[in-house]
Coordinates of C-alpha atoms in Angstrom, one line a residue:
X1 CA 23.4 28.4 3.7
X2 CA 26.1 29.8 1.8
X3 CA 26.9 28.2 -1.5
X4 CA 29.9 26.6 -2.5
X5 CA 32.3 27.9 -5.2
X6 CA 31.2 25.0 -7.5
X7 CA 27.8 25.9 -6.7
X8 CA 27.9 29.5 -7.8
X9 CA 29.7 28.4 -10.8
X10 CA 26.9 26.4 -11.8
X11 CA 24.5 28.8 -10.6
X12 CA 26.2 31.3 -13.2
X13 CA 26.7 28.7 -15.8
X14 CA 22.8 27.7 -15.4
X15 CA 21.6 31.7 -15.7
X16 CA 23.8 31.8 -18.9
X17 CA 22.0 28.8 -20.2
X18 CA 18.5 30.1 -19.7
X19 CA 19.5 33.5 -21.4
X20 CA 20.6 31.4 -24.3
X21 CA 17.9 29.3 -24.8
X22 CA 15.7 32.2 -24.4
X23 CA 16.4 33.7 -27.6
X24 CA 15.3 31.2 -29.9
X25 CA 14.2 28.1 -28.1
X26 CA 13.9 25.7 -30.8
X27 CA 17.6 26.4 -32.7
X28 CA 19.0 26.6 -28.7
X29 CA 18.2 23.8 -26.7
X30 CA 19.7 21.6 -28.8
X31 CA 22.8 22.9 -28.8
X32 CA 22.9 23.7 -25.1
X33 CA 21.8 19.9 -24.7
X34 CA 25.4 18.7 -26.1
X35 CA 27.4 21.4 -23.8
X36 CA 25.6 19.2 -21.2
X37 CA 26.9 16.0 -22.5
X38 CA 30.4 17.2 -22.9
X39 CA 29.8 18.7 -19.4
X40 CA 28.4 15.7 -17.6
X41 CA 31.4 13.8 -18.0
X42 CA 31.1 11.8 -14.5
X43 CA 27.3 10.5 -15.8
X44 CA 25.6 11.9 -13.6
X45 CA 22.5 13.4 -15.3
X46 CA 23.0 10.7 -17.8
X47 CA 19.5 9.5 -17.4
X48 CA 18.2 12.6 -17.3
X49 CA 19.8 14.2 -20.1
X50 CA 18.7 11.1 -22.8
X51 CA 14.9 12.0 -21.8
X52 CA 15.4 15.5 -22.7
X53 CA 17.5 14.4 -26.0
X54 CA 14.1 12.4 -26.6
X55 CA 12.1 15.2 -26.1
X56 CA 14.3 18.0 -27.9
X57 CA 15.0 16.1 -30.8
X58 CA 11.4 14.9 -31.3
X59 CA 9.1 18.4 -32.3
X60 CA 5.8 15.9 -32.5
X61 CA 6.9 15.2 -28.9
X62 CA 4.0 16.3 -26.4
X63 CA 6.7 17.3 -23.9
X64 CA 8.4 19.6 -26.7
X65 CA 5.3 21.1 -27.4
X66 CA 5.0 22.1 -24.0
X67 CA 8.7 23.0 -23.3
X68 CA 7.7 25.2 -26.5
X69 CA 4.6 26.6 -25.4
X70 CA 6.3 27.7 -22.2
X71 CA 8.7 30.0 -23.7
X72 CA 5.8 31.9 -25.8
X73 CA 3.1 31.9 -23.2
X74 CA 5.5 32.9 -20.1
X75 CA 6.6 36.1 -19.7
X76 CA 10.7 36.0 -20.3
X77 CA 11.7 37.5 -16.6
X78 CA 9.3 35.1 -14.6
X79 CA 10.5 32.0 -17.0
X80 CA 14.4 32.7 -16.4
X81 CA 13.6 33.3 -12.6
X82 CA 11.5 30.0 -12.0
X83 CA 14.6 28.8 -13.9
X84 CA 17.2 30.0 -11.5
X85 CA 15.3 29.2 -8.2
X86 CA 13.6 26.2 -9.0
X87 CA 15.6 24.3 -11.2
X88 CA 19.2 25.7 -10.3
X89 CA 18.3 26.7 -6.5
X90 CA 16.3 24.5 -5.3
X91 CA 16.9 21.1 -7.2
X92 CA 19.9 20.9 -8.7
X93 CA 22.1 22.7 -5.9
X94 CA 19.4 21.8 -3.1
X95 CA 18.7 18.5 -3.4
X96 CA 22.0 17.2 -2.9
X97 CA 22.9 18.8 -0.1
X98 CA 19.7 17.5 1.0
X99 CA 20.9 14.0 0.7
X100 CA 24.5 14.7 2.5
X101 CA 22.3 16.7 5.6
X102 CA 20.1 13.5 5.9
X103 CA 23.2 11.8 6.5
X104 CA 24.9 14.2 8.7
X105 CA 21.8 14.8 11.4
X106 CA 20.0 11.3 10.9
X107 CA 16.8 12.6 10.0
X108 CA 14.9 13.5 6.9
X109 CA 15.6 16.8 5.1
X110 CA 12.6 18.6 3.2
X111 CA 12.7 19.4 -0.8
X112 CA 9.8 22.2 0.3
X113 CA 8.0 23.4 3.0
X114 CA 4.1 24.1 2.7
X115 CA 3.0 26.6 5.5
X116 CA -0.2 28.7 6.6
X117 CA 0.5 32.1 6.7
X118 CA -3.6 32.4 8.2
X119 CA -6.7 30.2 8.7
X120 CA -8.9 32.8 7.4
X121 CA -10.7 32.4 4.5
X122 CA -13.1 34.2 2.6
X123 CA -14.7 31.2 1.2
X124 CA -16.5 27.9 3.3
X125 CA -15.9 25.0 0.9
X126 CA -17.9 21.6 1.9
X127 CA -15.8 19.4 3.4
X128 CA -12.8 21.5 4.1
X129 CA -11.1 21.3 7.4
X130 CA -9.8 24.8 7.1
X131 CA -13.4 26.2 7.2
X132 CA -13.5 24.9 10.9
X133 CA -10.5 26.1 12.0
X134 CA -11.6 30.0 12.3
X135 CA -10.1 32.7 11.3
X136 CA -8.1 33.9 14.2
X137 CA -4.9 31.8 13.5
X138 CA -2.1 34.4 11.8
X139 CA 1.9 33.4 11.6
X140 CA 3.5 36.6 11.3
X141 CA 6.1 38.0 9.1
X142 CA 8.8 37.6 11.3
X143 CA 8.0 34.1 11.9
X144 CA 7.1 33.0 8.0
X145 CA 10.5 35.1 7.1
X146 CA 12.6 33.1 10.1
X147 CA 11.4 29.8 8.4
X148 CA 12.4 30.4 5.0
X149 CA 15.5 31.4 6.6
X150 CA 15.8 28.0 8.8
X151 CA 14.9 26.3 5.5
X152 CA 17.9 27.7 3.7
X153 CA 20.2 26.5 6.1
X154 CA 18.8 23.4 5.1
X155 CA 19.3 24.0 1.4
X156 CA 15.7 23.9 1.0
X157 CA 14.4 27.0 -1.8
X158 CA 10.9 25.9 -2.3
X159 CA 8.2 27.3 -0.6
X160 CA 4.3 27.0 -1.1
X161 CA 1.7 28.8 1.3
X162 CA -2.0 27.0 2.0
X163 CA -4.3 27.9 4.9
X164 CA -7.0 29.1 5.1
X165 CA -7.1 31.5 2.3
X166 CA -3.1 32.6 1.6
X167 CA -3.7 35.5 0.0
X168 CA -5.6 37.0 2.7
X169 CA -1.9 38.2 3.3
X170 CA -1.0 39.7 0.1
X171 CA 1.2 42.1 1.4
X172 CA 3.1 39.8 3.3
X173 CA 3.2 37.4 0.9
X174 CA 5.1 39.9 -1.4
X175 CA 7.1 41.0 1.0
X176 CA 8.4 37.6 1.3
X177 CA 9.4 37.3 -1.8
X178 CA 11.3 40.6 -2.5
X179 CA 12.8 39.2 1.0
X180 CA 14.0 36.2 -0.6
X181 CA 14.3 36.7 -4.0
X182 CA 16.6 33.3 -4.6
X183 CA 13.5 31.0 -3.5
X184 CA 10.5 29.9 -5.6
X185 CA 7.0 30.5 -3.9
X186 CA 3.9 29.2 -4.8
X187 CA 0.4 29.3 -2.9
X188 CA -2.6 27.3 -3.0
X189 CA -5.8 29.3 -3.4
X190 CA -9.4 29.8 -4.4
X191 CA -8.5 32.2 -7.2
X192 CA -11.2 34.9 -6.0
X193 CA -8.7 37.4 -4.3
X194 CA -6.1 37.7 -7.8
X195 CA -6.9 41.0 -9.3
X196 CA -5.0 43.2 -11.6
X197 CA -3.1 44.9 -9.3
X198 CA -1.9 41.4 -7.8
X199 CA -0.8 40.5 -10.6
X200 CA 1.1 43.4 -11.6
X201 CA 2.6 42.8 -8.0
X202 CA 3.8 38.8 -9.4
X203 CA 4.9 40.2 -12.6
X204 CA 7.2 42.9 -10.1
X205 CA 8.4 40.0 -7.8
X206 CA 8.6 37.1 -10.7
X207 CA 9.0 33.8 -8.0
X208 CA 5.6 33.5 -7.4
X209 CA 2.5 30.8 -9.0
X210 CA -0.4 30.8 -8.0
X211 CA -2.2 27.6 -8.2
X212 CA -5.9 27.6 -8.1
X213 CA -8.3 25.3 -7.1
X214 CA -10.8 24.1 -9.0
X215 CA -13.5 21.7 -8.9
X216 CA -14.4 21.2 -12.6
X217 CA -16.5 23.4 -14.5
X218 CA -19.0 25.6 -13.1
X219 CA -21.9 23.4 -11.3
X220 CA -19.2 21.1 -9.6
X221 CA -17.1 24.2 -8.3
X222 CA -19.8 26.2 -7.3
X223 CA -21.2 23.1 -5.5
X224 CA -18.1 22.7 -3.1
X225 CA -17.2 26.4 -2.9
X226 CA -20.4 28.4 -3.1
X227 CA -22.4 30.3 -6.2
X228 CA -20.5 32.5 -8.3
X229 CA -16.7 31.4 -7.2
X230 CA -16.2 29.9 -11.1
X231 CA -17.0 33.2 -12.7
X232 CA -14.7 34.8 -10.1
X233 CA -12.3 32.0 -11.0
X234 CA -12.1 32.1 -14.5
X235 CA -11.4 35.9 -14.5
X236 CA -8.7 35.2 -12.2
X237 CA -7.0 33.2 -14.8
X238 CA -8.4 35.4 -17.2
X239 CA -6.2 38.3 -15.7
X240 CA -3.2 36.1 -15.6
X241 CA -2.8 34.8 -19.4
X242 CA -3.1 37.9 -20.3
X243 CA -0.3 38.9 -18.3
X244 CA 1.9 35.7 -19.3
X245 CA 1.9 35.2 -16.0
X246 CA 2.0 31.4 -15.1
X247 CA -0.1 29.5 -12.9
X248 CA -1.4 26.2 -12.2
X249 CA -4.6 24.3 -10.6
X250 CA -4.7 22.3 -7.8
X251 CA -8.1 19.9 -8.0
X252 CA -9.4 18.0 -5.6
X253 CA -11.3 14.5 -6.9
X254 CA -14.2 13.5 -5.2
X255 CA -17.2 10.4 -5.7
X256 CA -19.1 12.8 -6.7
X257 CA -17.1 14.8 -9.5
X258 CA -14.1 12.0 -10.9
X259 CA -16.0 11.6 -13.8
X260 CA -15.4 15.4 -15.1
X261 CA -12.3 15.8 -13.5
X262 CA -10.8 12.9 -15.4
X263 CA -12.5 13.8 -18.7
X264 CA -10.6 15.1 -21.6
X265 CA -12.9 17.6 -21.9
X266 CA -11.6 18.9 -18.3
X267 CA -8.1 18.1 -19.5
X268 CA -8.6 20.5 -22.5
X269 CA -10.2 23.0 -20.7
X270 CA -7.6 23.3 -18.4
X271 CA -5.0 23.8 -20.8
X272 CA -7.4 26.7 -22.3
X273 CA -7.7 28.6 -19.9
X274 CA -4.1 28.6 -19.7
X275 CA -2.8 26.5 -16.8
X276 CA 0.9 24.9 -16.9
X277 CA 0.6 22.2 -14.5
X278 CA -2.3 20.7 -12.5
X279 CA -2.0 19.1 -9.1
X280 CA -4.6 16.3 -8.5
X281 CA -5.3 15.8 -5.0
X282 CA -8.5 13.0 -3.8
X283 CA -10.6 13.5 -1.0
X284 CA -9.8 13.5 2.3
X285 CA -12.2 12.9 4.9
X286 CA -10.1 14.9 7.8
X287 CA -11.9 16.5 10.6
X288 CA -14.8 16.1 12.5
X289 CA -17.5 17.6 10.2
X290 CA -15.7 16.0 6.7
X291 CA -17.7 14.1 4.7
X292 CA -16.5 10.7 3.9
X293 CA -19.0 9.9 1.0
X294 CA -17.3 12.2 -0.5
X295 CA -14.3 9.6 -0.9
X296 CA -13.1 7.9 -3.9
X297 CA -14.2 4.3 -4.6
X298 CA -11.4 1.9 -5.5
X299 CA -12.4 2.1 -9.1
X300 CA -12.9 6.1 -9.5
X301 CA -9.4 6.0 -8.2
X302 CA -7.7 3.4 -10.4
X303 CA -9.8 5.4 -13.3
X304 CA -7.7 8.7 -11.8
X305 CA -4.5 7.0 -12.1
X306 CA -4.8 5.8 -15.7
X307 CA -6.5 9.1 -17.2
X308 CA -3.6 11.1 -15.7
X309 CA -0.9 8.6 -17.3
X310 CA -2.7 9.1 -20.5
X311 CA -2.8 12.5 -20.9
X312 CA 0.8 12.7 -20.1
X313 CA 1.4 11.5 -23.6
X314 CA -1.2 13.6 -25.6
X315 CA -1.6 16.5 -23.5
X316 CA 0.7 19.9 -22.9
X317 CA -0.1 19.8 -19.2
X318 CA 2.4 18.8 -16.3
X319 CA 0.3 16.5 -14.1
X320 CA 0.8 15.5 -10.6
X321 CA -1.4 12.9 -8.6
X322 CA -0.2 13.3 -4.7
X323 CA -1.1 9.8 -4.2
X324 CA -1.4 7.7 -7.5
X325 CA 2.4 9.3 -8.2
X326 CA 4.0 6.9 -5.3
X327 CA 5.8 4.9 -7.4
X328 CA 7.7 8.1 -8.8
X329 CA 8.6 9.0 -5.2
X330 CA 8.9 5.9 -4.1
X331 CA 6.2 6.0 -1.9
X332 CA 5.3 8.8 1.1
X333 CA 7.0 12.2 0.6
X334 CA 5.6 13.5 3.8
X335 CA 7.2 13.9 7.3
X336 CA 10.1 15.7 5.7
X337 CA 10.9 13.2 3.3
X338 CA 10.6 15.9 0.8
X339 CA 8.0 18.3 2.3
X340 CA 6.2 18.6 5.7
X341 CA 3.7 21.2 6.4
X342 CA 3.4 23.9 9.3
X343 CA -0.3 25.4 10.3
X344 CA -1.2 28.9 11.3
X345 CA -0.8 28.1 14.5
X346 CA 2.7 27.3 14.2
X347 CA 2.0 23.5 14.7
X348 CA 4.4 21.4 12.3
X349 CA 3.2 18.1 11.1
X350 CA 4.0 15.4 8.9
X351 CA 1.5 16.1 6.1
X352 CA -1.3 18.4 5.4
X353 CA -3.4 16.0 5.7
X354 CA -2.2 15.0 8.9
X355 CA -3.5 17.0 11.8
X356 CA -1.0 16.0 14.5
X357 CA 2.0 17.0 15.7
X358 CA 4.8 16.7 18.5
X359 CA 6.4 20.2 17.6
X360 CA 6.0 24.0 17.1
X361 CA 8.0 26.7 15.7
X362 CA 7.5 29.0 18.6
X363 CA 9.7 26.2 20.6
X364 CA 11.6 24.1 18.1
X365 CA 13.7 24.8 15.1
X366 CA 13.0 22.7 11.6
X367 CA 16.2 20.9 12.3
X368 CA 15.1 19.9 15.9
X369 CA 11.1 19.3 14.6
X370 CA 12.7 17.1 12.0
X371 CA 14.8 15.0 14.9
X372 CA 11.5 14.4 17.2
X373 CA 9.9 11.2 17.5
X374 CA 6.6 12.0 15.1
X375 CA 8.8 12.6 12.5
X376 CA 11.3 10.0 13.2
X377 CA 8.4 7.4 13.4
X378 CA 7.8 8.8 9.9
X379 CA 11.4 8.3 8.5
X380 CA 11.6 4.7 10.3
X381 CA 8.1 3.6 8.6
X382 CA 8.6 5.0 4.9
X383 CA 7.9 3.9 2.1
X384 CA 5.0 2.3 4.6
X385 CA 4.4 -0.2 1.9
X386 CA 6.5 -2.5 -0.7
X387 CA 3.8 -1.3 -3.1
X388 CA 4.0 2.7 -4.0
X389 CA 1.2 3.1 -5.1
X390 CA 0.1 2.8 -1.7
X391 CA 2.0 5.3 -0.2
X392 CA 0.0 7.1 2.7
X393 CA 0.3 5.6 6.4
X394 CA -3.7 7.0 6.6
X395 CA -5.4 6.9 3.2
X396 CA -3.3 3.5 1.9
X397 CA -2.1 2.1 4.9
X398 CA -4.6 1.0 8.2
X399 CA -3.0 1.4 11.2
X400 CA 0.6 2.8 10.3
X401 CA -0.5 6.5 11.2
X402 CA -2.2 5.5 14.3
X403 CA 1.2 3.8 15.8
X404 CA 3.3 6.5 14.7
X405 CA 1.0 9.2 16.3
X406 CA 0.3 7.1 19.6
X407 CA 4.4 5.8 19.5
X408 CA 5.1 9.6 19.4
X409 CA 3.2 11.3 22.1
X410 CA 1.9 13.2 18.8
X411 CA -1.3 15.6 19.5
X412 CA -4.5 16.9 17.4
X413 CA -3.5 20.5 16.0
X414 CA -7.5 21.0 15.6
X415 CA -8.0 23.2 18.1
X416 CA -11.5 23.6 18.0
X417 CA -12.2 19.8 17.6
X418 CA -9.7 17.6 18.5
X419 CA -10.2 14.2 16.6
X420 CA -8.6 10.9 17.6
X421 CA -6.0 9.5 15.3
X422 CA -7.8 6.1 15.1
X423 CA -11.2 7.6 14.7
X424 CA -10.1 9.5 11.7
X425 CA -7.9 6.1 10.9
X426 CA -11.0 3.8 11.0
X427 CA -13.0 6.5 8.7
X428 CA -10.4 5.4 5.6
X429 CA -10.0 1.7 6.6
X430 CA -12.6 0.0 4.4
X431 CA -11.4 2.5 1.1
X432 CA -7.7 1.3 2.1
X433 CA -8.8 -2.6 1.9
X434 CA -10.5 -1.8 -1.2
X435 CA -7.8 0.2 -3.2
X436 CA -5.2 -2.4 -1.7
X437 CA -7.2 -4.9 -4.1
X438 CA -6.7 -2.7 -7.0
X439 CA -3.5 -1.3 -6.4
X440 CA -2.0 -4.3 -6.0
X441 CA -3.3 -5.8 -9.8
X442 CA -1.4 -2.2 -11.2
X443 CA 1.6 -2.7 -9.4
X444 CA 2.0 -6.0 -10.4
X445 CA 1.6 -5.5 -13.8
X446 CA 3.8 -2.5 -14.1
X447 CA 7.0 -4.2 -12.8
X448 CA 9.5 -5.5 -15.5
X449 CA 9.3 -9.6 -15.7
X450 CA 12.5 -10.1 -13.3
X451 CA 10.2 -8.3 -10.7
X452 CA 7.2 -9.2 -11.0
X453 CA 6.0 -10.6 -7.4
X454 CA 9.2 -9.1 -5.5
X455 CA 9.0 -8.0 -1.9
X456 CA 12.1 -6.9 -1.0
X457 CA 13.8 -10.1 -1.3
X458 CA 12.3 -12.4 -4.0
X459 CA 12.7 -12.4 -8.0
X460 CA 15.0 -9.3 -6.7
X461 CA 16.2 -7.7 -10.0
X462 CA 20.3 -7.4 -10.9
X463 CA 19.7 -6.0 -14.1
X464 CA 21.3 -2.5 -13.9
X465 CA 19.6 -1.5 -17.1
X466 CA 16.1 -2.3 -15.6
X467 CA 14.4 0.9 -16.5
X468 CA 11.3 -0.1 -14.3
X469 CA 10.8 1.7 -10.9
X470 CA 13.6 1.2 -8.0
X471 CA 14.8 -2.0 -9.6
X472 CA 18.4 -1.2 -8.8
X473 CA 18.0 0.4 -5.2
X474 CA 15.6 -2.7 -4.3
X475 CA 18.3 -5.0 -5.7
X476 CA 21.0 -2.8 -3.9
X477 CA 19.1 -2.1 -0.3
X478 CA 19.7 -3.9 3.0
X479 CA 16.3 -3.0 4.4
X480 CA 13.3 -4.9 4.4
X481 CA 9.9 -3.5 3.1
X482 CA 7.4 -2.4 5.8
X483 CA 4.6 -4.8 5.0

């Protein structure tokens, strides 16, 4: 998609920007911040801009640290390039286009697309469904390179890979990203295939982070993912702090290690060995051979969700929760409400955690996947629940998935064990009644007091300085919650 003359002036102005601050971050930003006020003129990053004037002009501010901490510890090519793709490409020009495309073809319109570019692996984690899928499932170039191309037609510049193991494909994965050197990439992976020569490769290419997963520390990773993978792991990292390369982890909590993985200990650690962001995931028990006792209780959950708020406050470490962080999304962001996810096989589905699907990119296009009835059934159910921070029609929400999939015609994309959407439903029925209990309690005690026991239509709040989540868009929507 071809950007507008407005857009490449802010493209330019944005690159100018970075440059600027570059130099000396602290003396910078502050000045840069009251170009944007004079600039901003129609209000529309008002919001926006006073949390960064709170930030800026605070230096004990946790978020200043880390704004600081990026600009020392981030190598200055990869920093200004993450700047121009994902800040300038893919949110600020991206996003709204987004909006006016939704409009235009009546369906949702993805922020980022997560793809497989293989279902190998060269690890066999417990639990994982990728372990059964084999390791004969391969998109190739020409078809990874024709999606990024159908995504930019639909102003979408944010790409992660997961799989299997991503980096089984290296060399394609570069490739990609010389290919399209105005999209951020990121990948998902075990850590154990980054050497020195990769990394060399990322400090080349600058839009890509790797994101590692990691269990804990070294008894619960090795655990899950097999002896010796946290040695390999930590010289991964190792490797890329040294190079100022950034990364992040992607951790996975589980009944058996929440405790560590919600420690400060953890938190600290995490920030040690160098990581920029973390992305907290909880167990799914998807597949035939998953093991559900490996799912959070109601509590270990709730104990996730106010550990992460915490440390947003004291630590330099951008958190996200994929399910606990509803109410900033306002509820599910899958089924191309800001992301959807396409397998090795070419299968695209709602979620990665949702292993059905009506569509394939050997047959359909992202704009026709995004108009079929799976994903429509997504768009007509979400936010699936009044309360956000129970977001997920499977984890959160009993039943929802199971009508969309049935409704749809949708099938298993397990190929080698096909699992029925309401088996795999009833598996997460008892934890849903349970966190519904909980989640509930939070929610209500988050709201402001004009919305405290709202549902769409009661107590609804009119006060347009309400700072609390979706006050105004509640107070200003037409549509009923999906109860």
């Amino acid at each position: 998609m071809k950007k507008s003359i407005k857009e490449k002036a802010i493209s330019t102005a944005m690159n100018q920007a970075i440059k600027f601050i570059s130099g000396n971050p602290k003396e910078n930003l502050p000045k840069l911040l009251k170009w944007a006020d004079e600039f901003d003129r129609s209000g529309t990053w008002e919001s926006q801009r006073k949390i960064f004037h709170e930030v800026i002009e605070n230096p004990d501010n946790n978020w200043n640290k880390y704004i600081m901490n990026l600009f020392e510890d981030v190598d200055n090519d990869i920093l200004k390039t993450i700047f121009k793709n994902f800040i300038v490409n893919a949110s600020m020009i991206g996003y709204p286009k987004q909006r006016e495309l939704e409009k235009k073809h009546n369906c949702n319109i993805p922020w980022a697309i997560l793809m497989d570019p293989t279902s190998a692996c060269n690890l066999h984690c417990t639990g994982c469904w990728a372990a059964e899928y084999g390791n004969k499932l391969n998109m190739s170039y020409e078809t990874l390179d024709n999606i990024i191309n159908q995504a930019n037609e639909l102003a979408a510049y944010f790409f992660l890979y997961s799989g299997g193991e991503p980096l089984v494909r290296k060399k394609d994965i570069i490739k990609l990203c010389e290919a399209h050197s105005d999209c951020q990439f990121a990948a998902f992976t075990n850590g154990t295939l980054i050497d020195e020569e990769f990394a060399d490769e990322l400090l080349r290419v600058k839009n890509f982070v790797p994101v590692i997963s990691v269990e804990g520390f070294e008894e619960a990773t090795d655990f899950r993912r097999g002896n010796g993978v946290f040695a390999k792991v930590e010289k991964a990292m190792k490797i890329l702090k040294e190079k100022k390369i950034p990364f992040g982890i992607s951790c996975c909590y589980t009944s058996k290690n929440v405790d560590v993985i919600g420690s400060e200990e953890y938190f600290d650690q995490m920030i040690n060995w160098g990581a920029k962001f973390c992305w907290f995931f909880t167990y799914m028990p998807v597949g035939k051979k998953a093991v559900p006792e490996l799912m959070v209780t109601a509590q270990q959950r709730q104990f996730m969700y106010e550990r992460v708020n915490k440390f947003r406050e004291t630590k330099p470490l951008f958190t996200l929760d994929f399910w606990n962080d509803g109410a900033h999304s306002e509820g599910c962001v899958a089924g191309g409400r800001r992301y959807l996810h396409i397998n090795a096989n070419g299968d695209i589905e709602p979620c990665a955690f949702i292993h059905y699907s009506d569509s394939n990119i050997k047959d359909k296009t992202l704009l026709e996947t995004l108009q079929s009835p799976l994903f429509q059934a997504y768009r007509k159910g979400q936010p699936f629940n009044h309360n956000h921070l129970r977001p997920c029609p499977l984890l959160d929400n009993p039943g929802a998935l199971t009508q969309a999939v049935e409704q749809s015609g949708a099938h298993s994309t397990d190929l080698q064990n096909p699992e029925e959407v309401k088996d795999l439903s009833d598996k997460c029925k008892e934890a849903a009644d349970k966190w519904a209990v909980v989640a509930e309690h939070i929610w209500e005690q988050s709201q402001c007091s004009k919305c405290k026991g709202c549902q769409y239509g009661e107590n609804i709040c009119n006060d347009n300085n309400c700072k609390e989540s979706n006050c105004n868009e509640i107070s200003n929507s037409d549509e009923p919650a999906n109860q």
